[in-house]
Amino acid sequence: MGKGTDKLYITHSEWASEDAYSASAGSGVSKSSVPSASFKRLPFNFCAVSLQPFEHPVCTANGTIFDLTNILPWLKKHSTNPITGLPLKSSELIKLHFAKNDDGDMVDPVTYKVFTDNTHVVALRNTGNVFAWDTVERLNIKAKMWRDLVSDKDFSRKDIITLQDPQNVGSRDLSSFKYIQDGVSTLTEQQREERNDPSQNVNTEALGNAAKILKAKEAVARAREQRVGADPNTNPTVPGSKALTASSDGTFTQRSSAHTSKQVPYNAAQHTTGKAAASFTSTGLTPHTSGERALLTDEEYMLKPRRVRNKGYARIQTSHGDLNIELHPEHAPRAVWNFVQLSKKGYYKDVAFHRNIRNFMIQGGDPTGTGKGGTSIWGKNFVDEFDGPLTHDTRGTVSMANKGKNTNSSQFFIIYRPAKHLDRKHTIFGRLVGGMDALSRMENAKVSEGDSRPVDDIVITDVVVFVDPFEEFQKAKTEKDVAEKEEEEVVKQGGREDDRTTWTGKRVRADGVVVRDAGGGAAVGKYLKAALESGGPTVSEGEGAGGVGIGGEEWEREEVMGPERKKLKAAGGFGSFDSW
């Protein structure tokens, strides 16, 4: 029963093979009966000749899109449509006008809907404007308003050309293109040479020091071309020179796709601008179809936790002594910024501490002296900052005073002893690093029994900021930006001296010309020249070019070879077998 055997059964592999037989389907049931199994779809924004994204789109009457720079050489050579094989003239091509949004995506000019491979796209023959079929059907055909929605020119239903129909994907099937079936190449002579050149397929950025060799080859080829062009009696054909001089800076750019991603700015926020949602719900706003990330100001960028890690230092000068404070912008950037900016503004000058409780804390920062006033640098209250590991665990901790959640303003207090019950209720932004004796005098000052107000005012005469951490951060960032710009300029100018030196020791100028050293190159002669200049032995006058006399005397073997080195005895093993 089996194939070529006397078995009374059929194995699974025999039943599933291509020449298997079934009573219901016959032989070859495993073969695919789908004729378009090798279907490959051309994207709507690709040229049908180069199979690359188009830059100057044109189309035929049946909706095939080409790039003008690629279809003209084909028509000049073949005068036929490369897709169908029918005759085609350049005058029959229709120039297309695609609308684009801020991100560079092709969109419908009316609804701003982004075109994709599943969008029904049409164009008008007389104007070349491209729309989505839904827009034309709803605003032109059903409304019986036969005017271009962009140029307001009249058109008829015959002028509507379908560029992409998701219900008819066979029109963009690569396997149905005639020039692909015939195996005809659409590359120009220059493109063919560049593809055959292996150096065009090398990513020089990943080669490291080996990229200098390619740059040196390019520079040598360019210099050879210049010499050949200057000599009228020389054959100007230099193999490979065109491929080597394809780029001026030695880099090979990769092909760009239809959708390029934008570089995210350093100050991009985690949220979007909200323009897409606002324009979706309001007709008075310009339509936006992309969710762009919002950009933070320099202040908002710095006031993110753990952004500024440098500590700040300030001195509170009081009538009872000076208090040196260390500020923590890493964990409480808003509180530190508020304190520093108010201090520089002179906000705390001649402000008295209005509350002093022994074994607890002293509070101040209210210009009114009542404990109910004071505003922040922004003119409104700001939020609490409890993300850091700071706690009220030591004497001299400086925290923000508030009257509830997220009600920080200008008032602050300094604790006299640990107060763990204040953790996660008041923002800690500093601690005392000097002036503990002054703090003790302030704690021992007499206060009134009713409101704990000092009998003799404890006044802040001034607050001096020694180290502003935000200024240091901005200065470091500015220096980094300047260094990056200088590095970009160096790269644009061809690199540094080491980058412009080939592996043979020759220098390559920014224009690609190889510069030879005046001393005769990087040979051993430069070492002899250096020895002569340093007063070493010179060649005697009586000896010619092949003489051996140096300074009138012959070299001694010991002077040339140096002292004989001692031979090291082997630590173990059988040793030398020369005497055997």
mmCIF file of C-alpha atoms in Angstrom, residues 147-468:
data_model
loop_
_atom_site.group_PDB
_atom_site.id
_atom_site.type_symbol
_atom_site.label_atom_id
_atom_site.label_comp_id
_atom_site.label_asym_id
_atom_site.label_seq_id
_atom_site.Cartn_x
_atom_site.Cartn_y
_atom_site.Cartn_z
ATOM 1 C CA ARG A 147 -14.841 72.422 -7.697
ATOM 2 C CA ASP A 148 -11.356 71.740 -6.409
ATOM 3 C CA LEU A 149 -11.370 72.183 -2.638
ATOM 4 C CA VAL A 150 -7.931 73.839 -2.749
ATOM 5 C CA SER A 151 -7.686 75.773 -6.024
ATOM 6 C CA ASP A 152 -11.476 76.182 -6.619
ATOM 7 C CA LYS A 153 -11.123 75.033 -10.237
ATOM 8 C CA ASP A 154 -13.886 73.089 -11.983
ATOM 9 C CA PHE A 155 -13.452 69.353 -12.610
ATOM 10 C CA SER A 156 -15.567 66.406 -13.665
ATOM 11 C CA ARG A 157 -15.843 62.872 -12.370
ATOM 12 C CA LYS A 158 -13.557 61.687 -15.183
ATOM 13 C CA ASP A 159 -10.772 63.832 -13.757
ATOM 14 C CA ILE A 160 -10.624 61.774 -10.545
ATOM 15 C CA ILE A 161 -7.577 59.478 -10.649
ATOM 16 C CA THR A 162 -7.230 56.726 -8.056
ATOM 17 C CA LEU A 163 -3.672 56.601 -6.728
ATOM 18 C CA GLN A 164 -4.264 53.962 -4.046
ATOM 19 C CA ASP A 165 -7.301 51.820 -3.376
ATOM 20 C CA PRO A 166 -7.070 49.528 -0.325
ATOM 21 C CA GLN A 167 -9.778 47.349 -1.893
ATOM 22 C CA ASN A 168 -7.637 46.835 -5.016
ATOM 23 C CA VAL A 169 -4.172 46.007 -3.751
ATOM 24 C CA GLY A 170 -3.327 44.169 -6.959
ATOM 25 C CA SER A 171 -2.736 47.485 -8.741
ATOM 26 C CA ARG A 172 0.418 47.997 -6.655
ATOM 27 C CA ASP A 173 1.639 44.398 -6.769
ATOM 28 C CA LEU A 174 5.351 44.386 -7.581
ATOM 29 C CA SER A 175 5.143 40.976 -9.257
ATOM 30 C CA SER A 176 2.773 42.408 -11.893
ATOM 31 C CA PHE A 177 5.183 45.153 -13.017
ATOM 32 C CA LYS A 178 6.332 44.415 -16.560
ATOM 33 C CA TYR A 179 9.915 45.649 -16.176
ATOM 34 C CA ILE A 180 10.352 43.422 -13.124
ATOM 35 C CA GLN A 181 8.926 40.416 -14.975
ATOM 36 C CA ASP A 182 11.269 41.104 -17.901
ATOM 37 C CA GLY A 183 14.236 41.655 -15.593
ATOM 38 C CA VAL A 184 15.020 45.107 -17.023
ATOM 39 C CA SER A 185 17.253 47.254 -14.812
ATOM 40 C CA THR A 186 16.102 50.813 -14.106
ATOM 41 C CA LEU A 187 19.439 52.035 -12.735
ATOM 42 C CA THR A 188 21.491 54.661 -14.488
ATOM 43 C CA GLU A 189 25.158 54.101 -15.269
ATOM 44 C CA GLN A 190 26.250 56.177 -12.280
ATOM 45 C CA GLN A 191 23.894 54.326 -9.915
ATOM 46 C CA ARG A 192 25.131 50.990 -11.229
ATOM 47 C CA GLU A 193 28.756 51.962 -10.601
ATOM 48 C CA GLU A 194 27.958 53.141 -7.079
ATOM 49 C CA ARG A 195 26.145 49.896 -6.253
ATOM 50 C CA ASN A 196 28.989 47.788 -7.594
ATOM 51 C CA ASP A 197 31.497 49.760 -5.537
ATOM 52 C CA PRO A 198 31.886 47.987 -2.165
ATOM 53 C CA SER A 199 32.970 51.202 -0.437
ATOM 54 C CA GLN A 200 29.450 52.618 -0.872
ATOM 55 C CA ASN A 201 28.075 49.874 1.374
ATOM 56 C CA VAL A 202 30.461 50.530 4.261
ATOM 57 C CA ASN A 203 29.382 52.352 7.413
ATOM 58 C CA THR A 204 32.524 54.340 8.171
ATOM 59 C CA GLU A 205 31.198 55.485 11.541
ATOM 60 C CA ALA A 206 31.473 51.916 12.819
ATOM 61 C CA LEU A 207 35.014 51.356 11.542
ATOM 62 C CA GLY A 208 36.830 53.486 14.100
ATOM 63 C CA ASN A 209 40.446 54.143 13.095
ATOM 64 C CA ALA A 210 40.034 52.085 9.938
ATOM 65 C CA ALA A 211 37.852 54.868 8.531
ATOM 66 C CA LYS A 212 41.024 56.953 8.159
ATOM 67 C CA ILE A 213 42.199 54.546 5.468
ATOM 68 C CA LEU A 214 39.051 55.138 3.421
ATOM 69 C CA LYS A 215 39.445 58.884 3.861
ATOM 70 C CA ALA A 216 43.061 58.627 2.753
ATOM 71 C CA LYS A 217 42.057 56.659 -0.351
ATOM 72 C CA GLU A 218 39.458 59.259 -1.179
ATOM 73 C CA ALA A 219 41.945 62.089 -0.730
ATOM 74 C CA VAL A 220 44.552 60.342 -2.901
ATOM 75 C CA ALA A 221 41.973 59.702 -5.624
ATOM 76 C CA ARG A 222 40.912 63.343 -5.535
ATOM 77 C CA ALA A 223 44.501 64.534 -5.774
ATOM 78 C CA ARG A 224 45.102 62.144 -8.690
ATOM 79 C CA GLU A 225 42.052 63.531 -10.490
ATOM 80 C CA GLN A 226 43.332 67.063 -10.054
ATOM 81 C CA ARG A 227 46.723 66.120 -11.480
ATOM 82 C CA VAL A 228 45.140 64.270 -14.381
ATOM 83 C CA GLY A 229 42.826 67.194 -15.123
ATOM 84 C CA ALA A 230 45.734 69.626 -15.129
ATOM 85 C CA ASP A 231 47.726 67.532 -17.632
ATOM 86 C CA PRO A 232 46.125 67.691 -21.129
ATOM 87 C CA ASN A 233 48.239 64.753 -22.402
ATOM 88 C CA THR A 234 47.021 62.312 -19.752
ATOM 89 C CA ASN A 235 44.047 59.994 -20.039
ATOM 90 C CA PRO A 236 41.505 61.315 -17.470
ATOM 91 C CA THR A 237 40.064 57.827 -16.747
ATOM 92 C CA VAL A 238 40.784 56.913 -13.143
ATOM 93 C CA PRO A 239 39.129 53.672 -12.074
ATOM 94 C CA GLY A 240 37.116 54.026 -8.935
ATOM 95 C CA SER A 241 37.683 57.749 -8.488
ATOM 96 C CA LYS A 242 34.058 58.646 -8.993
ATOM 97 C CA ALA A 243 32.989 56.254 -6.276
ATOM 98 C CA LEU A 244 35.642 57.480 -3.879
ATOM 99 C CA THR A 245 34.705 61.131 -4.316
ATOM 100 C CA ALA A 246 31.016 60.557 -3.824
ATOM 101 C CA SER A 247 31.125 62.423 -0.495
ATOM 102 C CA SER A 248 33.320 65.282 0.601
ATOM 103 C CA ASP A 249 33.697 64.386 4.274
ATOM 104 C CA GLY A 250 34.295 60.673 3.939
ATOM 105 C CA THR A 251 30.889 59.663 5.252
ATOM 106 C CA PHE A 252 28.225 57.677 3.434
ATOM 107 C CA THR A 253 24.684 58.764 4.100
ATOM 108 C CA GLN A 254 22.011 56.087 4.356
ATOM 109 C CA ARG A 255 18.795 56.272 2.418
ATOM 110 C CA SER A 256 16.024 58.120 4.164
ATOM 111 C CA SER A 257 12.661 56.484 4.612
ATOM 112 C CA ALA A 258 9.268 58.080 4.079
ATOM 113 C CA HIS A 259 8.808 58.960 7.736
ATOM 114 C CA THR A 260 11.819 60.383 9.563
ATOM 115 C CA SER A 261 11.837 60.605 13.352
ATOM 116 C CA LYS A 262 12.620 63.965 14.926
ATOM 117 C CA GLN A 263 15.280 64.307 17.559
ATOM 118 C CA VAL A 264 13.757 64.802 20.993
ATOM 119 C CA PRO A 265 14.907 68.139 22.527
ATOM 120 C CA TYR A 266 16.703 68.069 25.845
ATOM 121 C CA ASN A 267 13.919 70.064 27.525
ATOM 122 C CA ALA A 268 11.009 67.981 26.186
ATOM 123 C CA ALA A 269 8.283 67.359 28.760
ATOM 124 C CA GLN A 270 6.568 64.056 29.443
ATOM 125 C CA HIS A 271 3.229 65.511 28.306
ATOM 126 C CA THR A 272 2.139 66.799 24.914
ATOM 127 C CA THR A 273 1.158 70.305 23.910
ATOM 128 C CA GLY A 274 -2.529 69.334 23.789
ATOM 129 C CA LYS A 275 -2.967 70.967 20.377
ATOM 130 C CA ALA A 276 -4.272 67.777 18.787
ATOM 131 C CA ALA A 277 -7.035 67.368 21.395
ATOM 132 C CA ALA A 278 -7.892 71.083 21.371
ATOM 133 C CA SER A 279 -8.112 71.264 17.573
ATOM 134 C CA PHE A 280 -10.205 68.078 17.552
ATOM 135 C CA THR A 281 -12.857 69.607 19.807
ATOM 136 C CA SER A 282 -12.705 73.214 18.544
ATOM 137 C CA THR A 283 -13.151 74.492 15.005
ATOM 138 C CA GLY A 284 -11.513 77.823 15.862
ATOM 139 C CA LEU A 285 -8.034 76.256 16.168
ATOM 140 C CA THR A 286 -5.628 75.164 13.476
ATOM 141 C CA PRO A 287 -5.898 71.372 13.014
ATOM 142 C CA HIS A 288 -3.028 69.365 14.501
ATOM 143 C CA THR A 289 -2.777 65.609 13.982
ATOM 144 C CA SER A 290 0.476 64.870 15.835
ATOM 145 C CA GLY A 291 1.033 64.657 19.570
ATOM 146 C CA GLU A 292 4.048 66.906 19.953
ATOM 147 C CA ARG A 293 5.732 66.930 23.321
ATOM 148 C CA ALA A 294 5.662 70.235 25.159
ATOM 149 C CA LEU A 295 8.916 72.110 25.750
ATOM 150 C CA LEU A 296 9.913 73.189 29.234
ATOM 151 C CA THR A 297 11.464 76.544 30.029
ATOM 152 C CA ASP A 298 14.965 76.669 31.492
ATOM 153 C CA GLU A 299 13.484 77.234 34.945
ATOM 154 C CA GLU A 300 11.050 74.329 34.658
ATOM 155 C CA TYR A 301 13.810 72.109 33.299
ATOM 156 C CA MET A 302 16.108 72.872 36.265
ATOM 157 C CA LEU A 303 13.389 72.476 38.883
ATOM 158 C CA LYS A 304 12.934 68.780 38.210
ATOM 159 C CA PRO A 305 14.010 66.565 41.146
ATOM 160 C CA ARG A 306 17.545 65.155 40.882
ATOM 161 C CA ARG A 307 18.360 67.453 37.967
ATOM 162 C CA VAL A 308 20.639 69.869 39.850
ATOM 163 C CA ARG A 309 22.864 67.869 42.172
ATOM 164 C CA ASN A 310 25.295 70.588 43.265
ATOM 165 C CA LYS A 311 24.667 71.868 46.776
ATOM 166 C CA GLY A 312 24.181 75.568 47.495
ATOM 167 C CA TYR A 313 25.390 77.625 50.431
ATOM 168 C CA ALA A 314 23.962 80.773 52.031
ATOM 169 C CA ARG A 315 24.403 82.775 55.220
ATOM 170 C CA ILE A 316 21.520 84.197 57.244
ATOM 171 C CA GLN A 317 22.851 87.244 59.100
ATOM 172 C CA THR A 318 20.757 87.893 62.227
ATOM 173 C CA SER A 319 20.940 90.196 65.204
ATOM 174 C CA HIS A 320 22.078 87.200 67.313
ATOM 175 C CA GLY A 321 24.763 85.918 64.937
ATOM 176 C CA ASP A 322 25.255 84.304 61.552
ATOM 177 C CA LEU A 323 23.712 81.000 60.433
ATOM 178 C CA ASN A 324 25.439 79.128 57.589
ATOM 179 C CA ILE A 325 23.035 76.943 55.620
ATOM 180 C CA GLU A 326 23.675 74.135 53.132
ATOM 181 C CA LEU A 327 20.913 73.900 50.509
ATOM 182 C CA HIS A 328 19.685 70.664 48.871
ATOM 183 C CA PRO A 329 18.364 71.374 45.353
ATOM 184 C CA GLU A 330 18.605 67.684 44.422
ATOM 185 C CA HIS A 331 15.577 66.740 46.532
ATOM 186 C CA ALA A 332 13.786 70.094 46.961
ATOM 187 C CA PRO A 333 14.597 72.190 43.861
ATOM 188 C CA ARG A 334 11.522 74.426 44.051
ATOM 189 C CA ALA A 335 12.022 75.295 47.719
ATOM 190 C CA VAL A 336 15.727 76.038 47.174
ATOM 191 C CA TRP A 337 15.003 78.125 44.070
ATOM 192 C CA ASN A 338 12.352 80.072 45.980
ATOM 193 C CA PHE A 339 14.693 80.731 48.930
ATOM 194 C CA VAL A 340 17.659 81.709 46.746
ATOM 195 C CA GLN A 341 15.700 84.040 44.484
ATOM 196 C CA LEU A 342 13.942 85.756 47.392
ATOM 197 C CA SER A 343 17.291 86.175 49.163
ATOM 198 C CA LYS A 344 18.894 87.750 46.094
ATOM 199 C CA LYS A 345 15.876 89.997 45.765
ATOM 200 C CA GLY A 346 16.350 91.227 49.360
ATOM 201 C CA TYR A 347 12.984 89.879 50.432
ATOM 202 C CA TYR A 348 14.202 88.652 53.835
ATOM 203 C CA LYS A 349 16.139 91.794 54.707
ATOM 204 C CA ASP A 350 15.064 93.321 58.064
ATOM 205 C CA VAL A 351 12.438 90.589 58.564
ATOM 206 C CA ALA A 352 11.993 89.383 62.180
ATOM 207 C CA PHE A 353 11.415 85.837 63.433
ATOM 208 C CA HIS A 354 7.835 85.969 64.686
ATOM 209 C CA ARG A 355 7.724 82.591 66.494
ATOM 210 C CA ASN A 356 10.306 80.979 68.783
ATOM 211 C CA ILE A 357 9.579 77.824 70.818
ATOM 212 C CA ARG A 358 12.358 76.395 72.963
ATOM 213 C CA ASN A 359 13.242 72.718 72.307
ATOM 214 C CA PHE A 360 11.186 72.873 69.093
ATOM 215 C CA MET A 361 11.894 75.491 66.422
ATOM 216 C CA ILE A 362 12.151 79.145 65.351
ATOM 217 C CA GLN A 363 10.069 80.436 62.435
ATOM 218 C CA GLY A 364 10.438 83.482 60.202
ATOM 219 C CA GLY A 365 10.312 84.760 56.635
ATOM 220 C CA ASP A 366 7.083 86.799 56.889
ATOM 221 C CA PRO A 367 7.634 90.503 56.031
ATOM 222 C CA THR A 368 4.417 91.410 57.886
ATOM 223 C CA GLY A 369 5.672 89.807 61.106
ATOM 224 C CA THR A 370 2.275 88.235 61.825
ATOM 225 C CA GLY A 371 2.898 84.720 60.563
ATOM 226 C CA LYS A 372 0.026 85.038 58.082
ATOM 227 C CA GLY A 373 1.806 86.810 55.208
ATOM 228 C CA GLY A 374 4.556 86.162 52.714
ATOM 229 C CA THR A 375 4.513 85.112 49.069
ATOM 230 C CA SER A 376 6.763 82.909 46.990
ATOM 231 C CA ILE A 377 8.925 84.060 44.086
ATOM 232 C CA TRP A 378 6.122 83.014 41.703
ATOM 233 C CA GLY A 379 3.510 85.083 43.573
ATOM 234 C CA LYS A 380 1.532 81.994 44.568
ATOM 235 C CA ASN A 381 1.914 78.909 46.723
ATOM 236 C CA PHE A 382 3.921 75.975 45.401
ATOM 237 C CA VAL A 383 3.726 72.238 45.959
ATOM 238 C CA ASP A 384 5.408 70.120 48.617
ATOM 239 C CA GLU A 385 8.518 68.085 47.797
ATOM 240 C CA PHE A 386 8.729 64.818 49.722
ATOM 241 C CA ASP A 387 10.516 62.565 47.189
ATOM 242 C CA GLY A 388 13.956 62.722 48.798
ATOM 243 C CA PRO A 389 15.368 60.863 51.815
ATOM 244 C CA LEU A 390 15.612 64.002 53.980
ATOM 245 C CA THR A 391 13.977 63.862 57.419
ATOM 246 C CA HIS A 392 13.748 66.050 60.527
ATOM 247 C CA ASP A 393 16.312 63.925 62.354
ATOM 248 C CA THR A 394 18.883 66.497 63.498
ATOM 249 C CA ARG A 395 19.185 69.929 65.064
ATOM 250 C CA GLY A 396 19.474 72.748 62.530
ATOM 251 C CA THR A 397 17.253 71.267 59.814
ATOM 252 C CA VAL A 398 15.674 74.020 57.673
ATOM 253 C CA SER A 399 12.137 73.407 56.334
ATOM 254 C CA MET A 400 9.310 75.296 54.695
ATOM 255 C CA ALA A 401 6.437 76.478 56.901
ATOM 256 C CA ASN A 402 2.921 76.002 55.551
ATOM 257 C CA LYS A 403 -0.728 76.056 56.546
ATOM 258 C CA GLY A 404 -1.676 72.815 54.837
ATOM 259 C CA LYS A 405 -0.892 70.659 51.830
ATOM 260 C CA ASN A 406 0.896 72.451 48.944
ATOM 261 C CA THR A 407 0.739 75.898 50.600
ATOM 262 C CA ASN A 408 4.454 76.793 50.699
ATOM 263 C CA SER A 409 5.255 80.493 50.335
ATOM 264 C CA SER A 410 8.210 82.401 51.863
ATOM 265 C CA GLN A 411 8.143 81.335 55.523
ATOM 266 C CA PHE A 412 10.627 78.771 56.852
ATOM 267 C CA PHE A 413 11.697 77.412 60.243
ATOM 268 C CA ILE A 414 14.793 75.888 61.869
ATOM 269 C CA ILE A 415 14.311 73.077 64.376
ATOM 270 C CA TYR A 416 16.170 72.914 67.686
ATOM 271 C CA ARG A 417 15.922 69.148 68.070
ATOM 272 C CA PRO A 418 14.743 66.146 65.982
ATOM 273 C CA ALA A 419 11.050 66.284 65.136
ATOM 274 C CA LYS A 420 10.103 63.124 63.235
ATOM 275 C CA HIS A 421 6.386 63.980 63.376
ATOM 276 C CA LEU A 422 7.045 66.762 60.811
ATOM 277 C CA ASP A 423 8.299 64.325 58.156
ATOM 278 C CA ARG A 424 6.290 64.400 54.926
ATOM 279 C CA LYS A 425 4.384 67.405 56.201
ATOM 280 C CA HIS A 426 6.998 70.109 55.641
ATOM 281 C CA THR A 427 9.508 70.325 52.776
ATOM 282 C CA ILE A 428 13.140 70.115 53.948
ATOM 283 C CA PHE A 429 15.475 72.182 51.768
ATOM 284 C CA GLY A 430 18.595 72.773 53.915
ATOM 285 C CA ARG A 431 20.512 72.246 57.134
ATOM 286 C CA LEU A 432 22.798 74.280 59.385
ATOM 287 C CA VAL A 433 26.537 73.732 58.807
ATOM 288 C CA GLY A 434 27.748 76.673 60.870
ATOM 289 C CA GLY A 435 26.506 79.032 63.571
ATOM 290 C CA MET A 436 25.247 76.555 66.175
ATOM 291 C CA ASP A 437 26.223 79.022 68.929
ATOM 292 C CA ALA A 438 24.056 81.691 67.307
ATOM 293 C CA LEU A 439 21.204 79.178 67.108
ATOM 294 C CA SER A 440 21.596 78.454 70.838
ATOM 295 C CA ARG A 441 21.387 82.186 71.647
ATOM 296 C CA MET A 442 18.243 82.436 69.592
ATOM 297 C CA GLU A 443 16.734 79.442 71.409
ATOM 298 C CA ASN A 444 17.482 80.956 74.840
ATOM 299 C CA ALA A 445 15.975 84.343 73.963
ATOM 300 C CA LYS A 446 12.998 85.464 76.071
ATOM 301 C CA VAL A 447 9.579 85.106 74.468
ATOM 302 C CA SER A 448 6.087 86.211 75.401
ATOM 303 C CA GLU A 449 3.894 83.537 76.939
ATOM 304 C CA GLY A 450 0.867 84.094 74.711
ATOM 305 C CA ASP A 451 2.171 83.820 71.139
ATOM 306 C CA SER A 452 5.819 82.644 71.645
ATOM 307 C CA ARG A 453 7.035 85.852 70.019
ATOM 308 C CA PRO A 454 10.531 86.997 71.077
ATOM 309 C CA VAL A 455 10.421 89.906 73.492
ATOM 310 C CA ASP A 456 13.481 91.419 71.838
ATOM 311 C CA ASP A 457 13.118 91.055 68.084
ATOM 312 C CA ILE A 458 15.469 88.555 66.390
ATOM 313 C CA VAL A 459 15.895 90.260 63.009
ATOM 314 C CA ILE A 460 17.320 88.910 59.748
ATOM 315 C CA THR A 461 19.627 91.714 58.668
ATOM 316 C CA ASP A 462 20.445 90.078 55.332
ATOM 317 C CA VAL A 463 20.767 86.744 53.524
ATOM 318 C CA VAL A 464 23.930 86.293 51.444
ATOM 319 C CA VAL A 465 24.014 83.494 48.826
ATOM 320 C CA PHE A 466 27.567 82.233 48.449
ATOM 321 C CA VAL A 467 26.948 79.365 45.988
ATOM 322 C CA ASP A 468 23.875 79.392 43.760
#
